[in-house]
Amino acid sequence: MTIHHTEQIDKIQLERQLEIERTLLGMVIKGKEHKRGHIMEHLSREMFIGHTNLEIFDMIQDQYKRHGIKRLDADALINDYKGKQFKNGVFEALLDLNYEFITDVNCDFYIERLQEIWQQRAAESCKSLEDFKELETKKNQFEKKKKKTISFI
């Protein structure tokens, strides 16, 4: 495989991850209440690599911790964060998510894809046995949440 070919694969994988992140964020702010909580319980900030997506996730996470699923919708986020300072494009990206039609029907598919990508990236960055053990603990936590909510959805 040539370097150029490897770079193309990396770019495609990056674009795929960013799209999955964006899809899940859209599902949270536009989806049904019970799906919002389900999605938030299965994500963590370390899974996000897109800076804009990460900032939006942090906004959503903050709302979720303070108000639960009731104020995770796009209108509440936009109203609560209107006028605050954000890096370039973050607030605009949130507005875009509000106007995009996204269904939450396949949320588990997207959650699993993002978790798989995160796990692979995290495993590649492990430098010690302790790092691998910590990663395994996090993976197990997500698996427990999945088993607990599988009958709910």
GROMACS .gro file of N, CA and C in nm:
model
  459
    1MET      N    1   0.083  -0.117   0.000
    1MET     CA    2   0.000   0.000   0.000
    1MET      C    3   0.089   0.125   0.000
    2THR      N    4   0.057   0.221  -0.083
    2THR     CA    5   0.137   0.342  -0.090
    2THR      C    6   0.093   0.440   0.019
    3ILE      N    7   0.177   0.539   0.045
    3ILE     CA    8   0.144   0.642   0.144
    3ILE      C    9   0.019   0.717   0.102
    4HIS      N   10   0.008   0.747  -0.026
    4HIS     CA   11  -0.109   0.820  -0.077
    4HIS      C   12  -0.237   0.740  -0.053
    5HIS      N   13  -0.230   0.610  -0.079
    5HIS     CA   14  -0.346   0.523  -0.058
    5HIS      C   15  -0.385   0.519   0.091
    6THR      N   16  -0.286   0.510   0.178
    6THR     CA   17  -0.310   0.509   0.322
    6THR      C   18  -0.373   0.640   0.367
    7GLU      N   19  -0.326   0.752   0.313
    7GLU     CA   20  -0.384   0.883   0.347
    7GLU      C   21  -0.529   0.891   0.303
    8GLN      N   22  -0.561   0.835   0.187
    8GLN     CA   23  -0.700   0.834   0.139
    8GLN      C   24  -0.789   0.753   0.232
    9ILE      N   25  -0.740   0.639   0.277
    9ILE     CA   26  -0.817   0.555   0.370
    9ILE      C   27  -0.838   0.629   0.501
   10ASP      N   28  -0.732   0.693   0.552
   10ASP     CA   29  -0.744   0.770   0.676
   10ASP      C   30  -0.847   0.882   0.661
   11LYS      N   31  -0.846   0.950   0.547
   11LYS     CA   32  -0.940   1.059   0.523
   11LYS      C   33  -1.084   1.006   0.518
   12ILE      N   34  -1.104   0.895   0.453
   12ILE     CA   35  -1.238   0.834   0.445
   12ILE      C   36  -1.285   0.793   0.584
   13GLN      N   37  -1.196   0.733   0.664
   13GLN     CA   38  -1.232   0.693   0.800
   13GLN      C   39  -1.264   0.814   0.887
   14LEU      N   40  -1.188   0.921   0.872
   14LEU     CA   41  -1.214   1.043   0.947
   14LEU      C   42  -1.350   1.101   0.909
   15GLU      N   43  -1.377   1.109   0.780
   15GLU     CA   44  -1.507   1.162   0.735
   15GLU      C   45  -1.621   1.075   0.785
   16ARG      N   46  -1.601   0.944   0.786
   16ARG     CA   47  -1.703   0.851   0.836
   16ARG      C   48  -1.729   0.877   0.984
   17GLN      N   49  -1.623   0.892   1.062
   17GLN     CA   50  -1.642   0.915   1.205
   17GLN      C   51  -1.713   1.048   1.230
   18LEU      N   52  -1.672   1.154   1.160
   18LEU     CA   53  -1.735   1.284   1.179
   18LEU      C   54  -1.884   1.278   1.146
   19GLU      N   55  -1.919   1.205   1.043
   19GLU     CA   56  -2.060   1.191   1.005
   19GLU      C   57  -2.138   1.113   1.110
   20ILE      N   58  -2.078   1.009   1.165
   20ILE     CA   59  -2.143   0.932   1.272
   20ILE      C   60  -2.164   1.021   1.395
   21GLU      N   61  -2.061   1.097   1.432
   21GLU     CA   62  -2.074   1.188   1.545
   21GLU      C   63  -2.189   1.286   1.523
   22ARG      N   64  -2.192   1.346   1.406
   22ARG     CA   65  -2.294   1.446   1.373
   22ARG      C   66  -2.433   1.383   1.372
   23THR      N   67  -2.444   1.264   1.320
   23THR     CA   68  -2.573   1.195   1.316
   23THR      C   69  -2.623   1.171   1.458
   24LEU      N   70  -2.537   1.124   1.546
   24LEU     CA   71  -2.578   1.099   1.684
   24LEU      C   72  -2.616   1.228   1.756
   25LEU      N   73  -2.541   1.335   1.734
   25LEU     CA   74  -2.577   1.463   1.795
   25LEU      C   75  -2.714   1.509   1.746
   26GLY      N   76  -2.737   1.493   1.618
   26GLY     CA   77  -2.868   1.528   1.562
   26GLY      C   78  -2.979   1.445   1.621
   27MET      N   79  -2.954   1.317   1.641
   27MET     CA   80  -3.054   1.229   1.702
   27MET      C   81  -3.088   1.273   1.844
   28VAL      N   82  -2.986   1.321   1.916
   28VAL     CA   83  -3.010   1.365   2.054
   28VAL      C   84  -3.099   1.489   2.055
   29ILE      N   85  -3.071   1.586   1.970
   29ILE     CA   86  -3.147   1.711   1.979
   29ILE      C   87  -3.277   1.708   1.900
   30LYS      N   88  -3.295   1.610   1.814
   30LYS     CA   89  -3.418   1.604   1.734
   30LYS      C   90  -3.500   1.478   1.762
   31GLY      N   91  -3.445   1.383   1.834
   31GLY     CA   92  -3.512   1.255   1.853
   31GLY      C   93  -3.613   1.256   1.966
   32LYS      N   94  -3.674   1.142   1.985
   32LYS     CA   95  -3.770   1.123   2.094
   32LYS      C   96  -3.697   1.125   2.228
   33GLU      N   97  -3.767   1.169   2.332
   33GLU     CA   98  -3.705   1.184   2.463
   33GLU      C   99  -3.636   1.057   2.512
   34HIS      N  100  -3.705   0.943   2.503
   34HIS     CA  101  -3.644   0.820   2.557
   34HIS      C  102  -3.519   0.781   2.479
   35LYS      N  103  -3.512   0.816   2.351
   35LYS     CA  104  -3.393   0.786   2.273
   35LYS      C  105  -3.279   0.881   2.309
   36ARG      N  106  -3.312   1.006   2.343
   36ARG     CA  107  -3.209   1.102   2.382
   36ARG      C  108  -3.128   1.050   2.500
   37GLY      N  109  -3.198   1.008   2.604
   37GLY     CA  110  -3.130   0.956   2.723
   37GLY      C  111  -3.049   0.831   2.691
   38HIS      N  112  -3.107   0.745   2.610
   38HIS     CA  113  -3.040   0.621   2.570
   38HIS      C  114  -2.909   0.653   2.499
   39ILE      N  115  -2.912   0.745   2.405
   39ILE     CA  116  -2.791   0.781   2.332
   39ILE      C  117  -2.687   0.842   2.425
   40MET      N  118  -2.731   0.935   2.510
   40MET     CA  119  -2.636   1.003   2.599
   40MET      C  120  -2.571   0.906   2.697
   41GLU      N  121  -2.642   0.804   2.738
   41GLU     CA  122  -2.585   0.706   2.831
   41GLU      C  123  -2.477   0.620   2.766
   42HIS      N  124  -2.474   0.617   2.633
   42HIS     CA  125  -2.380   0.532   2.563
   42HIS      C  126  -2.265   0.607   2.497
   43LEU      N  127  -2.258   0.737   2.519
   43LEU     CA  128  -2.151   0.817   2.460
   43LEU      C  129  -2.065   0.880   2.569
   44SER      N  130  -1.943   0.911   2.532
   44SER     CA  131  -1.857   0.987   2.622
   44SER      C  132  -1.777   1.085   2.536
   45ARG      N  133  -1.728   1.188   2.598
   45ARG     CA  134  -1.660   1.295   2.524
   45ARG      C  135  -1.535   1.243   2.453
   46GLU      N  136  -1.469   1.143   2.509
   46GLU     CA  137  -1.347   1.092   2.446
   46GLU      C  138  -1.372   1.020   2.314
   47MET      N  139  -1.496   0.990   2.283
   47MET     CA  140  -1.528   0.925   2.156
   47MET      C  141  -1.528   1.023   2.039
   48PHE      N  142  -1.537   1.151   2.068
   48PHE     CA  143  -1.549   1.253   1.963
   48PHE      C  144  -1.411   1.307   1.926
   49ILE      N  145  -1.389   1.320   1.794
   49ILE     CA  146  -1.263   1.377   1.747
   49ILE      C  147  -1.285   1.508   1.673
   50GLY      N  148  -1.405   1.532   1.624
   50GLY     CA  149  -1.436   1.658   1.556
   50GLY      C  150  -1.451   1.769   1.660
   51HIS      N  151  -1.372   1.876   1.647
   51HIS     CA  152  -1.375   1.982   1.748
   51HIS      C  153  -1.513   2.044   1.762
   52THR      N  154  -1.578   2.073   1.652
   52THR     CA  155  -1.712   2.131   1.656
   52THR      C  156  -1.809   2.033   1.718
   53ASN      N  157  -1.802   1.908   1.676
   53ASN     CA  158  -1.891   1.806   1.732
   53ASN      C  159  -1.868   1.789   1.882
   54LEU      N  160  -1.742   1.795   1.922
   54LEU     CA  161  -1.709   1.781   2.064
   54LEU      C  162  -1.767   1.897   2.145
   55GLU      N  163  -1.756   2.018   2.093
   55GLU     CA  164  -1.814   2.132   2.166
   55GLU      C  165  -1.965   2.119   2.177
   56ILE      N  166  -2.029   2.074   2.070
   56ILE     CA  167  -2.175   2.054   2.077
   56ILE      C  168  -2.207   1.943   2.176
   57PHE      N  169  -2.130   1.835   2.174
   57PHE     CA  170  -2.151   1.728   2.271
   57PHE      C  171  -2.138   1.781   2.413
   58ASP      N  172  -2.037   1.864   2.437
   58ASP     CA  173  -2.018   1.922   2.571
   58ASP      C  174  -2.139   2.007   2.613
   59MET      N  175  -2.194   2.083   2.519
   59MET     CA  176  -2.314   2.162   2.548
   59MET      C  177  -2.430   2.070   2.586
   60ILE      N  178  -2.448   1.967   2.507
   60ILE     CA  179  -2.557   1.872   2.531
   60ILE      C  180  -2.534   1.800   2.664
   61GLN      N  181  -2.411   1.758   2.689
   61GLN     CA  182  -2.378   1.688   2.813
   61GLN      C  183  -2.406   1.777   2.934
   62ASP      N  184  -2.370   1.904   2.923
   62ASP     CA  185  -2.395   1.999   3.031
   62ASP      C  186  -2.546   2.011   3.057
   63GLN      N  187  -2.623   2.025   2.951
   63GLN     CA  188  -2.769   2.034   2.965
   63GLN      C  189  -2.825   1.905   3.027
   64TYR      N  190  -2.774   1.793   2.982
   64TYR     CA  191  -2.821   1.663   3.030
   64TYR      C  192  -2.795   1.648   3.179
   65LYS      N  193  -2.676   1.689   3.222
   65LYS     CA  194  -2.642   1.679   3.365
   65LYS      C  195  -2.728   1.774   3.449
   66ARG      N  196  -2.757   1.892   3.396
   66ARG     CA  197  -2.832   1.991   3.473
   66ARG      C  198  -2.983   1.971   3.468
   67HIS      N  199  -3.036   1.925   3.354
   67HIS     CA  200  -3.181   1.923   3.335
   67HIS      C  201  -3.239   1.788   3.293
   68GLY      N  202  -3.155   1.689   3.269
   68GLY     CA  203  -3.205   1.561   3.219
   68GLY      C  204  -3.244   1.572   3.073
   69ILE      N  205  -3.322   1.477   3.026
   69ILE     CA  206  -3.355   1.472   2.883
   69ILE      C  207  -3.456   1.577   2.840
   70LYS      N  208  -3.524   1.639   2.934
   70LYS     CA  209  -3.629   1.735   2.899
   70LYS      C  210  -3.577   1.855   2.821
   71ARG      N  211  -3.454   1.899   2.848
   71ARG     CA  212  -3.402   2.019   2.782
   71ARG      C  213  -3.286   1.987   2.687
   72LEU      N  214  -3.293   1.871   2.624
   72LEU     CA  215  -3.191   1.837   2.526
   72LEU      C  216  -3.232   1.870   2.384
   73ASP      N  217  -3.353   1.920   2.367
   73ASP     CA  218  -3.396   1.949   2.231
   73ASP      C  219  -3.323   2.072   2.177
   74ALA      N  220  -3.325   2.086   2.046
   74ALA     CA  221  -3.251   2.192   1.979
   74ALA      C  222  -3.293   2.330   2.025
   75ASP      N  223  -3.422   2.354   2.039
   75ASP     CA  224  -3.469   2.487   2.078
   75ASP      C  225  -3.416   2.527   2.215
   76ALA      N  226  -3.418   2.435   2.311
   76ALA     CA  227  -3.368   2.465   2.445
   76ALA      C  228  -3.218   2.495   2.441
   77LEU      N  229  -3.142   2.416   2.367
   77LEU     CA  230  -2.998   2.439   2.356
   77LEU      C  231  -2.968   2.574   2.292
   78ILE      N  232  -3.038   2.603   2.184
   78ILE     CA  233  -3.015   2.729   2.114
   78ILE      C  234  -3.048   2.847   2.205
   79ASN      N  235  -3.161   2.840   2.274
   79ASN     CA  236  -3.199   2.949   2.364
   79ASN      C  237  -3.103   2.963   2.481
   80ASP      N  238  -3.061   2.852   2.540
   80ASP     CA  239  -2.973   2.857   2.656
   80ASP      C  240  -2.832   2.904   2.623
   81TYR      N  241  -2.788   2.879   2.501
   81TYR     CA  242  -2.650   2.913   2.465
   81TYR      C  243  -2.639   3.034   2.371
   82LYS      N  244  -2.752   3.093   2.336
   82LYS     CA  245  -2.752   3.210   2.248
   82LYS      C  246  -2.671   3.322   2.314
   83GLY      N  247  -2.585   3.385   2.237
   83GLY     CA  248  -2.506   3.497   2.289
   83GLY      C  249  -2.377   3.458   2.358
   84LYS      N  250  -2.355   3.331   2.384
   84LYS     CA  251  -2.229   3.288   2.448
   84LYS      C  252  -2.121   3.275   2.341
   85GLN      N  253  -1.997   3.284   2.383
   85GLN     CA  254  -1.884   3.278   2.292
   85GLN      C  255  -1.847   3.133   2.260
   86PHE      N  256  -1.837   3.105   2.134
   86PHE     CA  257  -1.795   2.972   2.088
   86PHE      C  258  -1.689   2.988   1.981
   87LYS      N  259  -1.613   2.882   1.962
   87LYS     CA  260  -1.517   2.882   1.853
   87LYS      C  261  -1.594   2.891   1.722
   88ASN      N  262  -1.524   2.929   1.618
   88ASN     CA  263  -1.586   2.947   1.487
   88ASN      C  264  -1.671   2.828   1.444
   89GLY      N  265  -1.792   2.855   1.410
   89GLY     CA  266  -1.879   2.755   1.350
   89GLY      C  267  -1.957   2.666   1.444
   90VAL      N  268  -1.933   2.672   1.574
   90VAL     CA  269  -2.000   2.579   1.666
   90VAL      C  270  -2.149   2.609   1.674
   91PHE      N  271  -2.183   2.734   1.699
   91PHE     CA  272  -2.324   2.769   1.712
   91PHE      C  273  -2.397   2.748   1.579
   92GLU      N  274  -2.331   2.781   1.470
   92GLU     CA  275  -2.389   2.760   1.337
   92GLU      C  276  -2.414   2.611   1.311
   93ALA      N  277  -2.318   2.529   1.354
   93ALA     CA  278  -2.334   2.383   1.337
   93ALA      C  279  -2.452   2.332   1.419
   94LEU      N  280  -2.471   2.388   1.538
   94LEU     CA  281  -2.587   2.350   1.620
   94LEU      C  282  -2.716   2.390   1.549
   95LEU      N  283  -2.718   2.510   1.493
   95LEU     CA  284  -2.837   2.554   1.418
   95LEU      C  285  -2.862   2.462   1.298
   96ASP      N  286  -2.755   2.423   1.229
   96ASP     CA  287  -2.769   2.332   1.115
   96ASP      C  288  -2.829   2.199   1.159
   97LEU      N  289  -2.783   2.145   1.271
   97LEU     CA  290  -2.838   2.019   1.322
   97LEU      C  291  -2.988   2.033   1.347
   98ASN      N  292  -3.029   2.149   1.393
   98ASN     CA  293  -3.170   2.173   1.422
   98ASN      C  294  -3.256   2.163   1.296
   99TYR      N  295  -3.200   2.205   1.183
   99TYR     CA  296  -3.280   2.209   1.061
   99TYR      C  297  -3.264   2.086   0.972
  100GLU      N  298  -3.170   2.000   1.005
  100GLU     CA  299  -3.153   1.876   0.929
  100GLU      C  300  -3.254   1.774   0.978
  101PHE      N  301  -3.310   1.698   0.888
  101PHE     CA  302  -3.401   1.592   0.929
  101PHE      C  303  -3.319   1.469   0.961
  102ILE      N  304  -3.326   1.429   1.085
  102ILE     CA  305  -3.253   1.310   1.128
  102ILE      C  306  -3.350   1.224   1.209
  103THR      N  307  -3.355   1.099   1.178
  103THR     CA  308  -3.440   1.008   1.253
  103THR      C  309  -3.356   0.934   1.356
  104ASP      N  310  -3.419   0.895   1.465
  104ASP     CA  311  -3.345   0.824   1.569
  104ASP      C  312  -3.366   0.672   1.564
  105VAL      N  313  -3.425   0.625   1.457
  105VAL     CA  314  -3.458   0.483   1.444
  105VAL      C  315  -3.334   0.394   1.455
  106ASN      N  316  -3.225   0.434   1.394
  106ASN     CA  317  -3.104   0.352   1.391
  106ASN      C  318  -3.000   0.396   1.493
  107CYS      N  319  -3.042   0.454   1.604
  107CYS     CA  320  -2.945   0.510   1.699
  107CYS      C  321  -2.848   0.403   1.750
  108ASP      N  322  -2.894   0.282   1.775
  108ASP     CA  323  -2.804   0.179   1.827
  108ASP      C  324  -2.694   0.144   1.726
  109PHE      N  325  -2.728   0.143   1.598
  109PHE     CA  326  -2.629   0.118   1.494
  109PHE      C  327  -2.520   0.223   1.500
  110TYR      N  328  -2.558   0.349   1.509
  110TYR     CA  329  -2.459   0.458   1.511
  110TYR      C  330  -2.381   0.459   1.642
  111ILE      N  331  -2.445   0.430   1.752
  111ILE     CA  332  -2.374   0.421   1.880
  111ILE      C  333  -2.266   0.314   1.872
  112GLU      N  334  -2.302   0.197   1.822
  112GLU     CA  335  -2.205   0.087   1.811
  112GLU      C  336  -2.090   0.122   1.717
  113ARG      N  337  -2.121   0.188   1.604
  113ARG     CA  338  -2.014   0.226   1.511
  113ARG      C  339  -1.917   0.323   1.578
  114LEU      N  340  -1.969   0.426   1.648
  114LEU     CA  341  -1.882   0.522   1.712
  114LEU      C  342  -1.800   0.456   1.822
  115GLN      N  343  -1.861   0.368   1.899
  115GLN     CA  344  -1.788   0.298   2.003
  115GLN      C  345  -1.677   0.211   1.944
  116GLU      N  346  -1.705   0.143   1.833
  116GLU     CA  347  -1.604   0.060   1.768
  116GLU      C  348  -1.485   0.143   1.721
  117ILE      N  349  -1.515   0.257   1.657
  117ILE     CA  350  -1.408   0.344   1.608
  117ILE      C  351  -1.326   0.396   1.726
  118TRP      N  352  -1.395   0.440   1.831
  118TRP     CA  353  -1.325   0.490   1.951
  118TRP      C  354  -1.238   0.380   2.012
  119GLN      N  355  -1.293   0.260   2.025
  119GLN     CA  356  -1.217   0.150   2.084
  119GLN      C  357  -1.091   0.118   2.003
  120GLN      N  358  -1.104   0.118   1.872
  120GLN     CA  359  -0.988   0.091   1.786
  120GLN      C  360  -0.883   0.201   1.803
  121ARG      N  361  -0.927   0.327   1.801
  121ARG     CA  362  -0.835   0.439   1.818
  121ARG      C  363  -0.768   0.434   1.956
  122ALA      N  364  -0.848   0.404   2.059
  122ALA     CA  365  -0.795   0.397   2.195
  122ALA      C  366  -0.696   0.281   2.208
  123ALA      N  367  -0.726   0.167   2.148
  123ALA     CA  368  -0.636   0.052   2.156
  123ALA      C  369  -0.503   0.082   2.087
  124GLU      N  370  -0.509   0.153   1.975
  124GLU     CA  371  -0.386   0.188   1.903
  124GLU      C  372  -0.299   0.283   1.984
  125SER      N  373  -0.359   0.361   2.072
  125SER     CA  374  -0.280   0.456   2.150
  125SER      C  375  -0.236   0.400   2.285
  126CYS      N  376  -0.278   0.279   2.319
  126CYS     CA  377  -0.235   0.218   2.446
  126CYS      C  378  -0.085   0.190   2.441
  127LYS      N  379  -0.019   0.229   2.550
  127LYS     CA  380   0.126   0.211   2.556
  127LYS      C  381   0.168   0.113   2.665
  128SER      N  382   0.076   0.074   2.749
  128SER     CA  383   0.112  -0.016   2.859
  128SER      C  384  -0.004  -0.110   2.889
  129LEU      N  385   0.025  -0.209   2.967
  129LEU     CA  386  -0.078  -0.303   3.010
  129LEU      C  387  -0.187  -0.230   3.088
  130GLU      N  388  -0.147  -0.132   3.166
  130GLU     CA  389  -0.242  -0.052   3.245
  130GLU      C  390  -0.339   0.023   3.152
  131ASP      N  391  -0.289   0.075   3.041
  131ASP     CA  392  -0.375   0.143   2.943
  131ASP      C  393  -0.478   0.047   2.886
  132PHE      N  394  -0.434  -0.074   2.854
  132PHE     CA  395  -0.526  -0.174   2.800
  132PHE      C  396  -0.632  -0.214   2.904
  133LYS      N  397  -0.591  -0.225   3.029
  133LYS     CA  398  -0.687  -0.259   3.135
  133LYS      C  399  -0.791  -0.149   3.152
  134GLU      N  400  -0.746  -0.024   3.146
  134GLU     CA  401  -0.838   0.089   3.158
  134GLU      C  402  -0.937   0.091   3.041
  135LEU      N  403  -0.887   0.064   2.922
  135LEU     CA  404  -0.973   0.058   2.804
  135LEU      C  405  -1.076  -0.054   2.819
  136GLU      N  406  -1.031  -0.169   2.866
  136GLU     CA  407  -1.122  -0.283   2.885
  136GLU      C  408  -1.231  -0.250   2.987
  137THR      N  409  -1.196  -0.179   3.092
  137THR     CA  410  -1.294  -0.137   3.193
  137THR      C  411  -1.399  -0.047   3.130
  138LYS      N  412  -1.356   0.049   3.050
  138LYS     CA  413  -1.450   0.140   2.983
  138LYS      C  414  -1.540   0.063   2.887
  139LYS      N  415  -1.482  -0.029   2.811
  139LYS     CA  416  -1.562  -0.110   2.718
  139LYS      C  417  -1.667  -0.190   2.794
  140ASN      N  418  -1.630  -0.246   2.906
  140ASN     CA  419  -1.724  -0.323   2.987
  140ASN      C  420  -1.836  -0.236   3.041
  141GLN      N  421  -1.806  -0.113   3.078
  141GLN     CA  422  -1.910  -0.021   3.125
  141GLN      C  423  -2.013   0.004   3.017
  142PHE      N  424  -1.968   0.025   2.893
  142PHE     CA  425  -2.061   0.047   2.783
  142PHE      C  426  -2.142  -0.079   2.753
  143GLU      N  427  -2.080  -0.195   2.763
  143GLU     CA  428  -2.152  -0.320   2.742
  143GLU      C  429  -2.263  -0.339   2.846
  144LYS      N  430  -2.234  -0.306   2.971
  144LYS     CA  431  -2.336  -0.318   3.076
  144LYS      C  432  -2.453  -0.226   3.047
  145LYS      N  433  -2.424  -0.103   3.004
  145LYS     CA  434  -2.531  -0.009   2.971
  145LYS      C  435  -2.614  -0.062   2.854
  146LYS      N  436  -2.546  -0.122   2.756
  146LYS     CA  437  -2.617  -0.174   2.640
  146LYS      C  438  -2.713  -0.285   2.682
  147LYS      N  439  -2.666  -0.377   2.765
  147LYS     CA  440  -2.750  -0.488   2.810
  147LYS      C  441  -2.867  -0.438   2.894
  148LYS      N  442  -2.842  -0.334   2.973
  148LYS     CA  443  -2.945  -0.281   3.061
  148LYS      C  444  -3.057  -0.213   2.981
  149THR      N  445  -3.022  -0.148   2.870
  149THR     CA  446  -3.121  -0.070   2.795
  149THR      C  447  -3.176  -0.142   2.673
  150ILE      N  448  -3.125  -0.258   2.641
  150ILE     CA  449  -3.168  -0.326   2.519
  150ILE      C  450  -3.317  -0.359   2.520
  151SER      N  451  -3.371  -0.391   2.633
  151SER     CA  452  -3.514  -0.422   2.638
  151SER      C  453  -3.599  -0.296   2.643
  152PHE      N  454  -3.537  -0.185   2.677
  152PHE     CA  455  -3.609  -0.057   2.687
  152PHE      C  456  -3.643  -0.003   2.549
  153ILE      N  457  -3.554  -0.018   2.456
  153ILE     CA  458  -3.571   0.042   2.323
  153ILE      C  459  -3.656  -0.042   2.235
   0.00000   0.00000   0.00000
